[in-house]
mmCIF file of C-alpha atoms and ligand atoms in Angstrom:
data_model
loop_
_atom_site.group_PDB
_atom_site.id
_atom_site.type_symbol
_atom_site.label_atom_id
_atom_site.label_comp_id
_atom_site.label_asym_id
_atom_site.label_seq_id
_atom_site.Cartn_x
_atom_site.Cartn_y
_atom_site.Cartn_z
ATOM 1 C CA MET A 1 69.145 215.573 -37.784
ATOM 2 C CA ASN A 2 67.149 212.353 -38.127
ATOM 3 C CA SER A 3 63.687 213.677 -38.910
ATOM 4 C CA GLY A 4 62.095 216.557 -40.764
ATOM 5 C CA HIS A 5 61.441 219.573 -38.571
ATOM 6 C CA LEU A 6 59.043 222.536 -38.776
ATOM 7 C CA GLU A 7 59.895 225.729 -36.909
ATOM 8 C CA VAL A 8 57.339 228.557 -36.849
ATOM 9 C CA VAL A 9 58.383 232.110 -35.955
ATOM 10 C CA THR A 10 55.309 234.208 -35.250
ATOM 11 C CA GLY A 11 54.117 237.332 -33.449
ATOM 12 C CA THR A 12 52.803 240.768 -34.295
ATOM 13 C CA MET A 13 54.212 243.430 -36.604
ATOM 14 C CA PHE A 14 57.509 245.029 -35.496
ATOM 15 C CA SER A 15 58.309 242.037 -33.281
ATOM 16 C CA GLY A 16 61.339 241.064 -35.397
ATOM 17 C CA LYS A 17 60.030 237.924 -37.119
ATOM 18 C CA THR A 18 61.953 238.479 -40.349
ATOM 19 C CA ASP A 19 65.087 239.455 -38.382
ATOM 20 C CA GLU A 20 64.802 236.149 -36.511
ATOM 21 C CA LEU A 21 64.343 234.261 -39.781
ATOM 22 C CA LEU A 22 67.399 235.982 -41.281
ATOM 23 C CA ARG A 23 69.429 235.267 -38.121
ATOM 24 C CA ARG A 24 68.664 231.546 -38.386
ATOM 25 C CA LEU A 25 69.543 231.554 -42.087
ATOM 26 C CA ARG A 26 72.868 233.300 -41.449
ATOM 27 C CA ARG A 27 73.757 230.487 -39.029
ATOM 28 C CA VAL A 28 72.826 227.933 -41.697
ATOM 29 C CA ARG A 29 75.035 229.749 -44.202
ATOM 30 C CA ILE A 30 77.974 229.796 -41.762
ATOM 31 C CA GLY A 31 77.388 226.063 -41.287
ATOM 32 C CA GLY A 32 77.811 225.637 -45.036
ATOM 33 C CA GLN A 33 74.323 224.254 -45.725
ATOM 34 C CA PRO A 34 72.349 225.343 -48.784
ATOM 35 C CA PHE A 35 68.999 227.025 -48.108
ATOM 36 C CA ILE A 36 66.180 228.468 -50.187
ATOM 37 C CA ILE A 37 63.607 231.163 -49.337
ATOM 38 C CA PHE A 38 60.021 231.557 -50.541
ATOM 39 C CA LYS A 39 57.527 234.348 -49.988
ATOM 40 C CA PRO A 40 54.004 235.099 -51.207
ATOM 41 C CA THR A 41 53.736 237.700 -53.976
ATOM 42 C CA VAL A 42 51.230 239.774 -51.960
ATOM 43 C CA ASP A 43 54.067 241.008 -49.695
ATOM 44 C CA THR A 44 55.073 244.260 -51.351
ATOM 45 C CA ARG A 45 57.153 245.602 -48.445
ATOM 46 C CA SER A 46 60.230 243.645 -49.397
ATOM 47 C CA GLY A 47 60.085 244.085 -53.187
ATOM 48 C CA LYS A 48 60.254 241.356 -55.785
ATOM 49 C CA ASN A 49 62.371 238.268 -55.151
ATOM 50 C CA ARG A 50 63.843 239.235 -51.819
ATOM 51 C CA ILE A 51 62.996 239.418 -48.139
ATOM 52 C CA LYS A 52 64.046 242.404 -46.126
ATOM 53 C CA SER A 53 64.003 243.129 -42.416
ATOM 54 C CA TYR A 54 63.317 246.581 -40.982
ATOM 55 C CA ASP A 55 67.035 247.058 -40.261
ATOM 56 C CA GLY A 56 67.741 246.788 -43.994
ATOM 57 C CA SER A 57 69.362 243.351 -44.277
ATOM 58 C CA GLU A 58 67.975 241.240 -47.093
ATOM 59 C CA LEU A 59 68.218 237.898 -48.886
ATOM 60 C CA GLU A 60 67.016 236.578 -52.228
ATOM 61 C CA ALA A 61 63.623 234.860 -52.201
ATOM 62 C CA HIS A 62 61.369 233.114 -54.712
ATOM 63 C CA ASP A 63 57.933 234.697 -55.107
ATOM 64 C CA VAL A 64 54.962 232.318 -55.042
ATOM 65 C CA SER A 65 51.301 233.165 -55.703
ATOM 66 C CA VAL A 66 49.152 232.815 -52.556
ATOM 67 C CA THR A 67 46.711 230.668 -54.507
ATOM 68 C CA ARG A 68 49.446 228.324 -55.790
ATOM 69 C CA PRO A 69 51.542 227.175 -52.817
ATOM 70 C CA LYS A 70 52.331 223.900 -54.653
ATOM 71 C CA ASP A 71 54.625 226.022 -56.859
ATOM 72 C CA ILE A 72 57.018 225.851 -53.891
ATOM 73 C CA LEU A 73 57.564 222.156 -54.666
ATOM 74 C CA THR A 74 58.058 222.806 -58.391
ATOM 75 C CA ILE A 75 60.528 225.660 -57.853
ATOM 76 C CA LEU A 76 62.361 223.643 -55.195
ATOM 77 C CA ALA A 77 62.816 220.686 -57.558
ATOM 78 C CA ARG A 78 64.018 223.006 -60.338
ATOM 79 C CA GLU A 79 66.534 224.808 -58.080
ATOM 80 C CA GLU A 80 67.806 221.496 -56.672
ATOM 81 C CA ARG A 81 68.440 220.229 -60.192
ATOM 82 C CA LYS A 82 70.472 223.401 -60.866
ATOM 83 C CA LEU A 83 72.376 223.111 -57.581
ATOM 84 C CA GLY A 84 72.921 219.349 -57.832
ATOM 85 C CA ILE A 85 72.196 218.728 -54.129
ATOM 86 C CA PRO A 86 69.060 219.040 -51.966
ATOM 87 C CA PHE A 87 68.275 222.127 -49.902
ATOM 88 C CA LYS A 88 68.441 221.126 -46.236
ATOM 89 C CA VAL A 89 66.712 224.294 -45.067
ATOM 90 C CA ILE A 90 63.590 225.841 -46.602
ATOM 91 C CA ALA A 91 62.355 229.213 -45.337
ATOM 92 C CA ILE A 92 58.944 230.758 -46.019
ATOM 93 C CA ASP A 93 58.360 234.373 -44.933
ATOM 94 C CA GLU A 94 54.973 236.145 -44.504
ATOM 95 C CA VAL A 95 53.381 232.703 -44.545
ATOM 96 C CA GLN A 96 50.071 234.035 -43.100
ATOM 97 C CA PHE A 97 49.186 235.416 -46.555
ATOM 98 C CA PHE A 98 48.577 231.876 -47.801
ATOM 99 C CA PRO A 99 44.861 231.322 -47.143
ATOM 100 C CA ARG A 100 43.850 228.548 -44.785
ATOM 101 C CA GLU A 101 42.040 226.790 -47.666
ATOM 102 C CA SER A 102 45.169 226.869 -49.864
ATOM 103 C CA ALA A 103 47.422 223.810 -49.885
ATOM 104 C CA ILE A 104 50.228 225.473 -47.885
ATOM 105 C CA ARG A 105 49.820 223.114 -44.902
ATOM 106 C CA GLN A 106 49.975 220.074 -47.198
ATOM 107 C CA VAL A 107 53.039 221.503 -48.980
ATOM 108 C CA ILE A 108 54.871 222.078 -45.688
ATOM 109 C CA THR A 109 53.836 218.623 -44.425
ATOM 110 C CA ALA A 110 55.273 217.108 -47.617
ATOM 111 C CA LEU A 111 58.519 219.055 -47.146
ATOM 112 C CA VAL A 112 59.072 217.919 -43.540
ATOM 113 C CA SER A 113 58.190 214.324 -44.383
ATOM 114 C CA ASP A 114 61.619 214.253 -46.023
ATOM 115 C CA LYS A 115 63.874 213.168 -43.157
ATOM 116 C CA SER A 116 66.633 215.639 -43.733
ATOM 117 C CA ARG A 117 64.642 218.829 -44.199
ATOM 118 C CA ARG A 118 64.213 221.733 -41.810
ATOM 119 C CA VAL A 119 61.413 224.173 -42.666
ATOM 120 C CA ILE A 120 61.307 227.614 -41.037
ATOM 121 C CA ALA A 121 58.019 229.490 -41.560
ATOM 122 C CA ALA A 122 57.621 233.078 -40.334
ATOM 123 C CA GLY A 123 54.486 235.199 -40.267
ATOM 124 C CA LEU A 124 51.842 237.111 -38.362
ATOM 125 C CA ASP A 125 49.626 235.201 -35.951
ATOM 126 C CA ARG A 126 46.873 237.856 -35.808
ATOM 127 C CA ASP A 127 45.295 240.092 -38.427
ATOM 128 C CA PHE A 128 44.280 243.729 -37.798
ATOM 129 C CA ARG A 129 41.114 242.481 -36.081
ATOM 130 C CA GLY A 130 43.237 240.535 -33.607
ATOM 131 C CA GLU A 131 41.936 237.305 -35.145
ATOM 132 C CA PRO A 132 43.977 234.303 -36.423
ATOM 133 C CA PHE A 133 45.574 235.106 -39.790
ATOM 134 C CA GLY A 134 45.306 232.796 -42.835
ATOM 135 C CA ALA A 135 47.028 229.433 -42.563
ATOM 136 C CA MET A 136 48.967 230.380 -39.415
ATOM 137 C CA PRO A 137 46.693 228.555 -36.899
ATOM 138 C CA ASP A 138 47.107 225.308 -38.875
ATOM 139 C CA LEU A 139 50.873 225.757 -39.088
ATOM 140 C CA LEU A 140 51.129 226.394 -35.338
ATOM 141 C CA ALA A 141 49.226 223.146 -34.799
ATOM 142 C CA ILE A 142 51.649 221.066 -36.890
ATOM 143 C CA ALA A 143 54.867 222.873 -35.819
ATOM 144 C CA ASP A 144 57.603 221.016 -33.944
ATOM 145 C CA GLU A 145 58.878 224.270 -32.471
ATOM 146 C CA ILE A 146 57.214 227.689 -32.037
ATOM 147 C CA THR A 147 58.838 231.044 -31.310
ATOM 148 C CA LYS A 148 56.260 233.719 -30.496
ATOM 149 C CA LEU A 149 57.691 237.239 -30.432
ATOM 150 C CA THR A 150 56.186 240.414 -28.984
ATOM 151 C CA ALA A 151 56.805 244.071 -29.803
ATOM 152 C CA VAL A 152 56.839 247.273 -27.746
ATOM 153 C CA CYS A 153 53.410 248.932 -27.490
ATOM 154 C CA LYS A 154 53.460 252.248 -29.363
ATOM 155 C CA LEU A 155 51.060 253.837 -26.847
ATOM 156 C CA CYS A 156 52.055 252.671 -23.367
ATOM 157 C CA GLY A 157 55.524 251.167 -23.876
ATOM 158 C CA SER A 158 54.559 247.700 -22.621
ATOM 159 C CA HIS A 159 56.877 244.981 -23.913
ATOM 160 C CA GLN A 160 53.939 242.681 -24.524
ATOM 161 C CA ALA A 161 52.430 244.194 -27.655
ATOM 162 C CA CYS A 162 50.832 241.364 -29.621
ATOM 163 C CA PHE A 163 48.254 243.171 -31.787
ATOM 164 C CA PRO A 164 48.798 244.908 -35.159
ATOM 165 C CA GLN A 165 46.830 248.153 -34.809
ATOM 166 C CA ARG A 166 45.702 249.303 -38.256
ATOM 167 C CA LEU A 167 45.359 253.057 -38.687
ATOM 168 C CA ILE A 168 43.657 254.788 -41.599
ATOM 169 C CA ASN A 169 44.389 258.529 -41.704
ATOM 170 C CA GLY A 170 45.777 258.163 -38.188
ATOM 171 C CA LYS A 171 42.584 256.661 -36.750
ATOM 172 C CA PRO A 172 41.929 253.029 -35.734
ATOM 173 C CA ALA A 173 40.437 251.124 -38.682
ATOM 174 C CA SER A 174 36.961 249.652 -38.474
ATOM 175 C CA TYR A 175 36.374 245.942 -37.900
ATOM 176 C CA ARG A 176 34.691 245.899 -41.311
ATOM 177 C CA SER A 177 37.738 246.939 -43.378
ATOM 178 C CA PRO A 178 39.231 244.070 -45.462
ATOM 179 C CA GLN A 179 41.843 241.715 -43.975
ATOM 180 C CA ILE A 180 44.549 242.433 -46.544
ATOM 181 C CA LEU A 181 45.386 246.006 -47.591
ATOM 182 C CA VAL A 182 49.126 245.649 -48.298
ATOM 183 C CA GLY A 183 50.660 248.648 -50.055
ATOM 184 C CA SER A 184 47.724 251.010 -49.552
ATOM 185 C CA ASP A 185 47.608 254.196 -47.471
ATOM 186 C CA GLU A 186 47.040 252.650 -44.098
ATOM 187 C CA SER A 187 49.712 252.304 -41.447
ATOM 188 C CA TYR A 188 50.267 249.934 -38.561
ATOM 189 C CA GLU A 189 51.675 250.068 -35.075
ATOM 190 C CA ALA A 190 52.186 247.394 -32.451
ATOM 191 C CA ARG A 191 49.891 247.648 -29.438
ATOM 192 C CA CYS A 192 49.259 245.662 -26.283
ATOM 193 C CA ARG A 193 45.889 244.123 -25.454
ATOM 194 C CA ASN A 194 44.907 247.170 -23.334
ATOM 195 C CA CYS A 195 45.711 249.753 -26.014
ATOM 196 C CA PHE A 196 44.372 247.872 -29.070
ATOM 197 C CA VAL A 197 41.238 249.589 -30.492
ATOM 198 C CA LEU A 198 38.779 248.081 -32.981
ATOM 199 C CA PRO A 199 35.695 250.221 -33.707
ATOM 200 C CA GLY A 200 32.641 248.267 -34.868
ATOM 201 C CA LYS A 201 33.700 244.922 -33.404
ATOM 202 C CA PRO A 202 30.590 242.809 -32.867
ATOM 203 C CA LYS A 203 29.926 241.755 -29.289
ATOM 204 C CA VAL A 204 30.580 238.071 -28.564
HETATM 205 ZN ZN1 ZN B 1 49.792 249.447 -24.513
#
């Protein structure tokens, strides 16, 4: 590979984004290339220092605070010193949790400016309101390659579910509930555009 390369894997919940990330990393491993994984600390689903897909497979990951994405560069340099060679592949899961105003876009731009590096970033494109999530719109704009996955709609069975329906006590959550509620009592299901419900959404 002659230039740095950014791949973004996006889509709604239950669309298999982390599975796709893990699949690409398994290929890298079979190819004998070293890789490193980062994830924001706000993601409590996977537990500390690992990423986990819904089918149970998992890999070690380095936790980074959502307000300190530049730590990715520091940790990378430290791990490369330990390993003695550069990481050719850098994966970042749940990348939408880095806020748009954080330096995540600049960090990723710096990573892919190194000719030999491949960066794979995975994360949600839409939040529970169906609106663009965190830094994802910026990352889609600078990506060299985008894979957008859909899920199966929990209500009608359509294969084009692209919205994360948030439920609180089994009922669709209000537009006014906060964007990030990881680890609390709410649940999510994938829904298509027709079945997605958002009480309290202001009219355009
Ligand atoms: Zn549906």
